[in-house]
C-alpha cells in the first residue's frame, strides 16, 4: 500500500478531508511521510536551505542572537533553541560563531524542536560533542530566557484554505474522483478567524490559515515576554497572505501537490501578519533577508573569507553570497521578523 492508497481509502470512508490533514499525512505519516522516510535537506535532498548554502548565514544569526543576549545582561542559564533544525547545520554554525563570546555557550542550553526521527539522527551526527535536548514541540520549551531561530520552519506547517463566498467562506478540501485525489469545496460557513479579512478581500479570493503557527508563536512569545530573550523568524512569505501559495517540490522540480503524496515536499508562504497577531511579545518590522544580512555585515565577512579562496571555491563562494542576498534570488523572497521582550531592543539586523 502507498500513502495515496491509504488516503483514497480514508476519503471513501470519511469523506473529503481538510487540506491541513492532507498535508500532515503527506509530511509526517510514520510509514509514508516525506519527512519521516528520507533526508530532504542538502545536495541529496529536494532542496537546499540557506545554512547549507554558506556558513556565513548561521554565523551572522549566531552573532545577532549573542548580541541580544549581551544587551539583556547575559542571563544564565538560557535556552538556545531552533525550530525545525534540518540536519543541524545552522545550529553548528551558530555555536562556532559564538564560541568566542565570553560566557555564551556555558550558559546556553541547546534545544532542538524536531519531530522527525531520521532528522534527529542527522542532527546528532552534525552536533556530535554538543549537549543537546530534543523536544517535540514549542510547548516543551522550558520557562527560561529564550533565544530562538526558526529558519524555513513555518512554511512547512499544515494550512487550511478558504474561498470567500459573500460574507462567508467555503473551505478547500481534498476528495477523490476516478482513483485520483482532487480539490473541492465544503459548504459556506462563517469563519471568525477571518472576520478581519472581509475588509480587504472580495468574492472568489482565497485565504490561507495556519493554526499550528499561531499556537507556536504563542508559546515562543509568552516565554520571551515573561523571561526575556529574542527570536528570529526567517521564511518566505509576506506581511499578509492572499491567494493560493501551496506548492510541492519533488526531485528538485515543482510538482502537483496531489499527484504523489508523501513523495514531495509541501509548503506554503508564511503570513507574517498572522504570526505577529498571535505573538504576545513585541515584534520588529518585517525586513527582507538581503537587507537583514547586509545589516549584519555579510559582505565584509564574504570579502574576508574570499581572500583565502581561488578557482572553483572562490566562484562558489561568490555565488553563495549572491544567492543569499540578491533581490532576484533569496534576498527579497525571504523575510525576517525579530521577537523581543518589552523594554528591550529588537535583534540586531531588524528594526522596530
Tab-separated table of C-alpha atoms in Angstrom:
chain	number	residue	atom	x	y	z
A	1	UNK	CA	0.000	0.000	0.000
A	2	UNK	CA	1.105	3.581	-0.673
A	3	UNK	CA	0.113	6.780	1.085
A	4	UNK	CA	-2.107	7.611	-1.895
A	5	UNK	CA	-3.978	4.303	-1.456
A	6	UNK	CA	-4.309	4.987	2.265
A	7	UNK	CA	-5.716	8.466	1.653
A	8	UNK	CA	-8.162	7.255	-1.016
A	9	UNK	CA	-9.449	4.627	1.419
A	10	UNK	CA	-9.755	7.203	4.185
A	11	UNK	CA	-11.683	9.593	1.919
A	12	UNK	CA	-14.001	6.779	0.794
A	13	UNK	CA	-14.812	6.026	4.437
A	14	UNK	CA	-14.859	9.520	5.948
A	15	UNK	CA	-15.449	11.897	3.041
A	16	UNK	CA	-13.248	14.734	1.721
A	17	UNK	CA	-10.502	15.815	4.120
A	18	UNK	CA	-9.261	19.257	5.140
A	19	UNK	CA	-6.078	20.441	3.474
A	20	UNK	CA	-4.181	20.632	6.770
A	21	UNK	CA	-4.964	16.961	7.477
A	22	UNK	CA	-3.781	16.056	3.987
A	23	UNK	CA	-0.529	17.995	4.428
A	24	UNK	CA	0.081	16.475	7.852
A	25	UNK	CA	-0.252	12.975	6.398
A	26	UNK	CA	1.974	13.761	3.420
A	27	UNK	CA	4.760	15.232	5.539
A	28	UNK	CA	4.659	13.309	8.816
A	29	UNK	CA	2.872	9.953	8.350
A	30	UNK	CA	5.010	7.444	10.300
A	31	UNK	CA	5.224	4.996	7.385
A	32	UNK	CA	4.975	7.130	4.254
A	33	UNK	CA	5.571	10.760	5.280
A	34	UNK	CA	8.038	12.906	3.373
A	35	UNK	CA	9.990	13.979	6.462
A	36	UNK	CA	9.817	10.627	8.250
A	37	UNK	CA	11.181	8.483	5.417
A	38	UNK	CA	14.041	10.470	3.880
A	39	UNK	CA	16.687	13.154	4.332
A	40	UNK	CA	15.163	16.068	2.382
A	41	UNK	CA	17.941	18.610	3.017
A	42	UNK	CA	21.236	19.155	1.250
A	43	UNK	CA	22.538	18.074	-2.157
A	44	UNK	CA	20.945	14.606	-1.942
A	45	UNK	CA	17.551	16.037	-0.919
A	46	UNK	CA	14.944	18.032	-2.782
A	47	UNK	CA	16.072	21.448	-1.590
A	48	UNK	CA	18.964	23.316	-0.028
A	49	UNK	CA	18.271	25.821	2.747
A	50	UNK	CA	20.312	28.929	3.487
A	51	UNK	CA	22.579	27.276	6.111
A	52	UNK	CA	23.565	24.661	3.516
A	53	UNK	CA	24.445	27.388	1.021
A	54	UNK	CA	27.038	29.154	3.168
A	55	UNK	CA	28.384	29.142	6.720
A	56	UNK	CA	28.019	32.941	6.731
A	57	UNK	CA	24.260	32.669	7.215
A	58	UNK	CA	24.454	30.788	10.509
A	59	UNK	CA	27.442	32.759	11.745
A	60	UNK	CA	25.631	36.080	11.407
A	61	UNK	CA	22.455	34.750	13.009
A	62	UNK	CA	24.506	33.441	15.915
A	63	UNK	CA	26.151	36.804	16.446
A	64	UNK	CA	22.796	38.604	16.254
A	65	UNK	CA	21.363	36.369	18.986
A	66	UNK	CA	24.544	36.682	21.053
A	67	UNK	CA	24.340	40.475	20.852
A	68	UNK	CA	20.750	40.355	22.131
A	69	UNK	CA	21.944	38.093	24.961
A	70	UNK	CA	24.659	40.581	25.905
A	71	UNK	CA	22.249	43.531	25.634
A	72	UNK	CA	19.942	41.787	28.118
A	73	UNK	CA	22.657	41.313	30.707
A	74	UNK	CA	23.892	37.857	29.652
A	75	UNK	CA	21.251	35.786	31.504
A	76	UNK	CA	22.402	32.355	32.690
A	77	UNK	CA	21.205	29.760	32.063
A	78	UNK	CA	19.161	30.355	28.908
A	79	UNK	CA	17.563	28.250	26.191
A	80	UNK	CA	19.191	28.382	22.762
A	81	UNK	CA	16.527	26.833	20.561
A	82	UNK	CA	15.895	26.100	16.914
A	83	UNK	CA	12.589	25.119	15.353
A	84	UNK	CA	12.911	22.581	12.549
A	85	UNK	CA	16.721	22.354	12.565
A	86	UNK	CA	17.127	20.241	9.421
A	87	UNK	CA	20.475	18.427	9.561
A	88	UNK	CA	21.768	20.655	12.366
A	89	UNK	CA	23.961	22.769	10.098
A	90	UNK	CA	22.552	26.111	11.238
A	91	UNK	CA	22.971	25.340	14.938
A	92	UNK	CA	26.528	24.105	14.316
A	93	UNK	CA	27.377	27.405	12.598
A	94	UNK	CA	25.723	29.398	15.410
A	95	UNK	CA	27.790	27.564	18.013
A	96	UNK	CA	31.024	28.022	16.075
A	97	UNK	CA	30.404	31.758	15.644
A	98	UNK	CA	29.518	32.306	19.301
A	99	UNK	CA	32.397	30.275	20.746
A	100	UNK	CA	34.363	33.477	21.391
A	101	UNK	CA	31.505	35.320	23.097
A	102	UNK	CA	32.510	35.056	26.785
A	103	UNK	CA	30.033	33.001	28.786
A	104	UNK	CA	27.527	32.480	25.966
A	105	UNK	CA	27.949	28.771	25.360
A	106	UNK	CA	28.475	27.961	29.032
A	107	UNK	CA	25.057	29.472	29.747
A	108	UNK	CA	23.328	28.057	26.652
A	109	UNK	CA	21.100	25.018	26.899
A	110	UNK	CA	20.729	23.864	23.289
A	111	UNK	CA	17.220	22.646	22.481
A	112	UNK	CA	16.072	21.423	19.080
A	113	UNK	CA	12.368	21.179	18.238
A	114	UNK	CA	12.244	18.217	15.874
A	115	UNK	CA	9.561	15.569	15.340
A	116	UNK	CA	11.321	13.506	12.657
A	117	UNK	CA	13.389	10.550	13.969
A	118	UNK	CA	15.577	10.481	10.843
A	119	UNK	CA	16.355	14.178	11.106
A	120	UNK	CA	17.155	13.820	14.802
A	121	UNK	CA	19.744	11.210	13.826
A	122	UNK	CA	21.259	13.605	11.290
A	123	UNK	CA	21.344	16.411	13.865
A	124	UNK	CA	23.020	14.112	16.384
A	125	UNK	CA	25.833	13.459	13.905
A	126	UNK	CA	26.275	17.111	12.926
A	127	UNK	CA	26.313	18.274	16.560
A	128	UNK	CA	28.456	15.459	17.903
A	129	UNK	CA	30.027	16.556	21.180
A	130	UNK	CA	27.326	19.139	21.890
A	131	UNK	CA	24.906	18.525	24.742
A	132	UNK	CA	21.503	18.748	23.052
A	133	UNK	CA	17.951	18.358	24.298
A	134	UNK	CA	15.326	17.372	21.734
A	135	UNK	CA	11.697	18.374	22.148
A	136	UNK	CA	8.539	17.505	20.233
A	137	UNK	CA	7.022	20.978	20.246
A	138	UNK	CA	7.484	24.582	21.346
A	139	UNK	CA	5.190	23.829	24.291
A	140	UNK	CA	8.014	21.684	25.701
A	141	UNK	CA	10.453	24.606	25.908
A	142	UNK	CA	11.465	25.434	29.491
A	143	UNK	CA	10.279	28.569	31.277
A	144	UNK	CA	13.562	30.464	30.925
A	145	UNK	CA	15.141	33.215	28.809
A	146	UNK	CA	14.722	32.072	25.210
A	147	UNK	CA	16.957	32.899	22.252
A	148	UNK	CA	15.466	31.208	19.231
A	149	UNK	CA	15.841	30.797	15.478
A	150	UNK	CA	13.216	29.417	13.080
A	151	UNK	CA	14.532	29.269	9.520
A	152	UNK	CA	12.206	27.790	6.884
A	153	UNK	CA	10.102	26.197	9.606
A	154	UNK	CA	6.700	27.863	9.427
A	155	UNK	CA	6.371	27.309	5.661
A	156	UNK	CA	6.087	23.550	6.208
A	157	UNK	CA	3.256	23.700	8.738
A	158	UNK	CA	-0.147	22.441	7.531
A	159	UNK	CA	-2.542	25.127	6.312
A	160	UNK	CA	-6.247	25.440	5.641
A	161	UNK	CA	-7.570	27.306	2.590
A	162	UNK	CA	-10.830	29.245	2.373
A	163	UNK	CA	-12.547	30.725	-0.662
A	164	UNK	CA	-14.632	33.808	0.050
A	165	UNK	CA	-18.314	33.456	-0.825
A	166	UNK	CA	-20.272	36.576	0.149
A	167	UNK	CA	-19.826	37.125	3.894
A	168	UNK	CA	-18.807	33.503	4.417
A	169	UNK	CA	-16.068	31.119	3.407
A	170	UNK	CA	-16.005	27.738	1.668
A	171	UNK	CA	-13.136	25.538	2.838
A	172	UNK	CA	-10.998	23.823	0.232
A	173	UNK	CA	-10.898	20.059	0.747
A	174	UNK	CA	-9.141	17.054	-0.765
A	175	UNK	CA	-11.502	14.470	-2.239
A	176	UNK	CA	-11.320	11.688	-4.803
A	177	UNK	CA	-12.590	11.056	-8.321
A	178	UNK	CA	-11.837	8.065	-10.547
A	179	UNK	CA	-8.970	6.907	-8.351
A	180	UNK	CA	-7.254	10.285	-8.218
A	181	UNK	CA	-7.057	12.895	-5.478
A	182	UNK	CA	-8.870	16.128	-6.343
A	183	UNK	CA	-9.623	19.513	-4.824
A	184	UNK	CA	-13.154	20.527	-3.945
A	185	UNK	CA	-15.031	22.906	-1.658
A	186	UNK	CA	-17.021	22.406	1.527
A	187	UNK	CA	-20.160	24.349	2.489
A	188	UNK	CA	-20.091	28.108	3.011
A	189	UNK	CA	-19.793	28.945	6.718
A	190	UNK	CA	-18.733	31.931	8.852
A	191	UNK	CA	-15.070	31.909	9.926
A	192	UNK	CA	-14.480	34.175	12.939
A	193	UNK	CA	-10.711	33.869	12.484
A	194	UNK	CA	-11.114	35.517	9.060
A	195	UNK	CA	-13.520	38.283	10.078
A	196	UNK	CA	-10.806	40.933	9.665
A	197	UNK	CA	-10.143	39.734	6.106
A	198	UNK	CA	-13.623	40.695	4.911
A	199	UNK	CA	-12.247	44.241	4.704
A	200	UNK	CA	-9.570	43.543	2.091
A	201	UNK	CA	-10.982	40.623	0.092
A	202	UNK	CA	-13.719	40.067	-2.477
A	203	UNK	CA	-15.774	37.112	-3.658
A	204	UNK	CA	-13.528	34.406	-5.082
A	205	UNK	CA	-10.420	35.429	-3.119
A	206	UNK	CA	-8.566	32.609	-1.400
A	207	UNK	CA	-7.098	32.995	2.097
A	208	UNK	CA	-4.827	30.613	3.970
A	209	UNK	CA	-4.847	29.984	7.723
A	210	UNK	CA	-2.210	28.174	9.758
A	211	UNK	CA	-3.466	27.402	13.260
A	212	UNK	CA	-0.302	25.498	14.319
A	213	UNK	CA	1.804	28.580	13.534
A	214	UNK	CA	-0.327	30.744	15.815
A	215	UNK	CA	-0.064	28.202	18.636
A	216	UNK	CA	3.711	28.021	18.304
A	217	UNK	CA	4.061	31.801	18.273
A	218	UNK	CA	2.034	31.976	21.479
A	219	UNK	CA	4.392	29.510	23.163
A	220	UNK	CA	7.514	31.350	21.988
A	221	UNK	CA	6.171	34.813	22.701
A	222	UNK	CA	4.965	34.125	26.222
A	223	UNK	CA	8.412	32.845	27.231
A	224	UNK	CA	10.202	35.855	25.767
A	225	UNK	CA	7.637	38.207	27.321
A	226	UNK	CA	7.982	36.636	30.771
A	227	UNK	CA	11.648	35.660	30.938
A	228	UNK	CA	13.463	37.685	28.259
A	229	UNK	CA	15.238	36.607	25.119
A	230	UNK	CA	14.901	37.162	21.392
A	231	UNK	CA	13.741	35.305	18.313
A	232	UNK	CA	14.422	35.418	14.591
A	233	UNK	CA	11.761	34.112	12.201
A	234	UNK	CA	13.108	33.680	8.660
A	235	UNK	CA	10.914	32.328	5.889
A	236	UNK	CA	9.419	33.075	2.514
A	237	UNK	CA	6.122	34.889	2.513
A	238	UNK	CA	4.905	38.395	3.230
A	239	UNK	CA	3.068	40.565	5.742
A	240	UNK	CA	-0.451	39.487	4.729
A	241	UNK	CA	-1.484	36.323	2.882
A	242	UNK	CA	-3.699	36.395	-0.198
A	243	UNK	CA	-4.104	33.691	-2.804
A	244	UNK	CA	-3.127	30.057	-3.215
A	245	UNK	CA	0.523	29.577	-2.238
A	246	UNK	CA	0.515	25.796	-1.695
A	247	UNK	CA	3.395	24.271	-3.605
A	248	UNK	CA	5.081	20.891	-3.989
A	249	UNK	CA	8.696	20.079	-4.800
A	250	UNK	CA	9.674	16.607	-5.969
A	251	UNK	CA	13.076	15.592	-7.320
A	252	UNK	CA	14.168	19.244	-7.332
A	253	UNK	CA	11.244	20.291	-9.549
A	254	UNK	CA	7.785	21.821	-8.980
A	255	UNK	CA	5.059	19.178	-8.814
A	256	UNK	CA	1.298	18.724	-8.435
A	257	UNK	CA	0.602	18.720	-4.653
A	258	UNK	CA	-1.938	15.888	-5.098
A	259	UNK	CA	-0.047	13.688	-7.555
A	260	UNK	CA	2.349	11.754	-5.326
A	261	UNK	CA	1.521	12.233	-1.638
A	262	UNK	CA	4.484	11.556	0.614
A	263	UNK	CA	6.938	11.819	-2.273
A	264	UNK	CA	7.037	15.629	-2.490
A	265	UNK	CA	7.701	18.406	-0.021
A	266	UNK	CA	4.627	20.560	0.581
A	267	UNK	CA	4.963	24.179	1.713
A	268	UNK	CA	3.026	27.450	1.698
A	269	UNK	CA	4.045	31.076	2.023
A	270	UNK	CA	4.146	32.410	5.576
A	271	UNK	CA	1.687	35.098	6.664
A	272	UNK	CA	3.909	37.241	8.903
A	273	UNK	CA	0.968	39.385	9.985
A	274	UNK	CA	-0.748	36.281	11.382
A	275	UNK	CA	2.440	35.335	13.237
A	276	UNK	CA	2.682	38.820	14.733
A	277	UNK	CA	-1.003	38.882	15.747
A	278	UNK	CA	-0.565	35.596	17.618
A	279	UNK	CA	2.625	36.559	19.436
A	280	UNK	CA	2.319	38.004	22.969
A	281	UNK	CA	5.741	39.696	22.872
A	282	UNK	CA	6.825	42.677	20.711
A	283	UNK	CA	7.978	42.088	17.153
A	284	UNK	CA	10.122	44.016	14.715
A	285	UNK	CA	9.146	45.178	11.275
A	286	UNK	CA	9.451	42.544	8.579
A	287	UNK	CA	12.625	43.078	6.558
A	288	UNK	CA	13.975	41.208	3.535
A	289	UNK	CA	16.672	38.615	4.123
A	290	UNK	CA	19.099	40.500	1.891
A	291	UNK	CA	18.780	43.697	3.906
A	292	UNK	CA	18.945	41.766	7.185
A	293	UNK	CA	22.198	40.020	6.227
A	294	UNK	CA	23.761	43.204	4.873
A	295	UNK	CA	22.995	44.991	8.140
A	296	UNK	CA	24.832	42.205	9.951
A	297	UNK	CA	27.888	42.615	7.722
A	298	UNK	CA	27.681	39.706	5.315
A	299	UNK	CA	29.573	41.495	2.534
A	300	UNK	CA	32.673	42.331	4.631
A	301	UNK	CA	32.562	38.777	6.010
A	302	UNK	CA	32.353	37.373	2.478
A	303	UNK	CA	35.293	39.509	1.379
A	304	UNK	CA	37.441	38.258	4.253
A	305	UNK	CA	36.617	34.623	3.524
A	306	UNK	CA	37.297	35.176	-0.188
A	307	UNK	CA	40.912	36.168	0.500
A	308	UNK	CA	41.850	32.531	1.114
A	309	UNK	CA	39.956	31.121	-1.884
A	310	UNK	CA	40.782	30.584	-5.562
A	311	UNK	CA	39.281	28.873	-8.585
A	312	UNK	CA	36.018	26.984	-8.189
A	313	UNK	CA	35.966	27.507	-4.431
A	314	UNK	CA	36.042	31.261	-4.922
A	315	UNK	CA	33.364	31.083	-7.616
A	316	UNK	CA	31.101	29.005	-5.398
A	317	UNK	CA	31.632	31.413	-2.505
A	318	UNK	CA	30.688	34.427	-4.616
A	319	UNK	CA	27.624	32.581	-5.934
A	320	UNK	CA	26.563	31.692	-2.367
A	321	UNK	CA	26.767	35.327	-1.264
A	322	UNK	CA	24.649	36.358	-4.229
A	323	UNK	CA	22.115	33.600	-3.661
A	324	UNK	CA	21.564	34.620	-0.039
A	325	UNK	CA	21.329	38.370	-0.610
A	326	UNK	CA	20.465	39.299	-4.199
A	327	UNK	CA	16.893	40.568	-4.735
A	328	UNK	CA	16.433	38.224	-7.704
A	329	UNK	CA	17.313	35.170	-5.613
A	330	UNK	CA	16.655	34.638	-1.872
A	331	UNK	CA	17.310	38.242	-0.897
A	332	UNK	CA	13.764	39.551	-1.431
A	333	UNK	CA	11.705	36.348	-1.372
A	334	UNK	CA	12.704	35.534	2.202
A	335	UNK	CA	11.672	37.808	5.057
A	336	UNK	CA	12.909	38.229	8.626
A	337	UNK	CA	10.961	39.228	11.742
A	338	UNK	CA	12.552	39.694	15.151
A	339	UNK	CA	10.936	38.994	18.532
A	340	UNK	CA	11.995	40.610	21.789
A	341	UNK	CA	10.895	41.481	25.314
A	342	UNK	CA	9.065	44.738	26.027
A	343	UNK	CA	11.578	47.409	27.013
A	344	UNK	CA	14.416	45.737	25.093
A	345	UNK	CA	15.664	46.359	21.550
A	346	UNK	CA	14.875	44.044	18.630
A	347	UNK	CA	17.558	41.619	17.448
A	348	UNK	CA	20.423	43.172	15.534
A	349	UNK	CA	19.645	43.294	11.815
A	350	UNK	CA	15.959	44.062	12.413
A	351	UNK	CA	14.261	47.285	13.441
A	352	UNK	CA	11.215	48.500	15.351
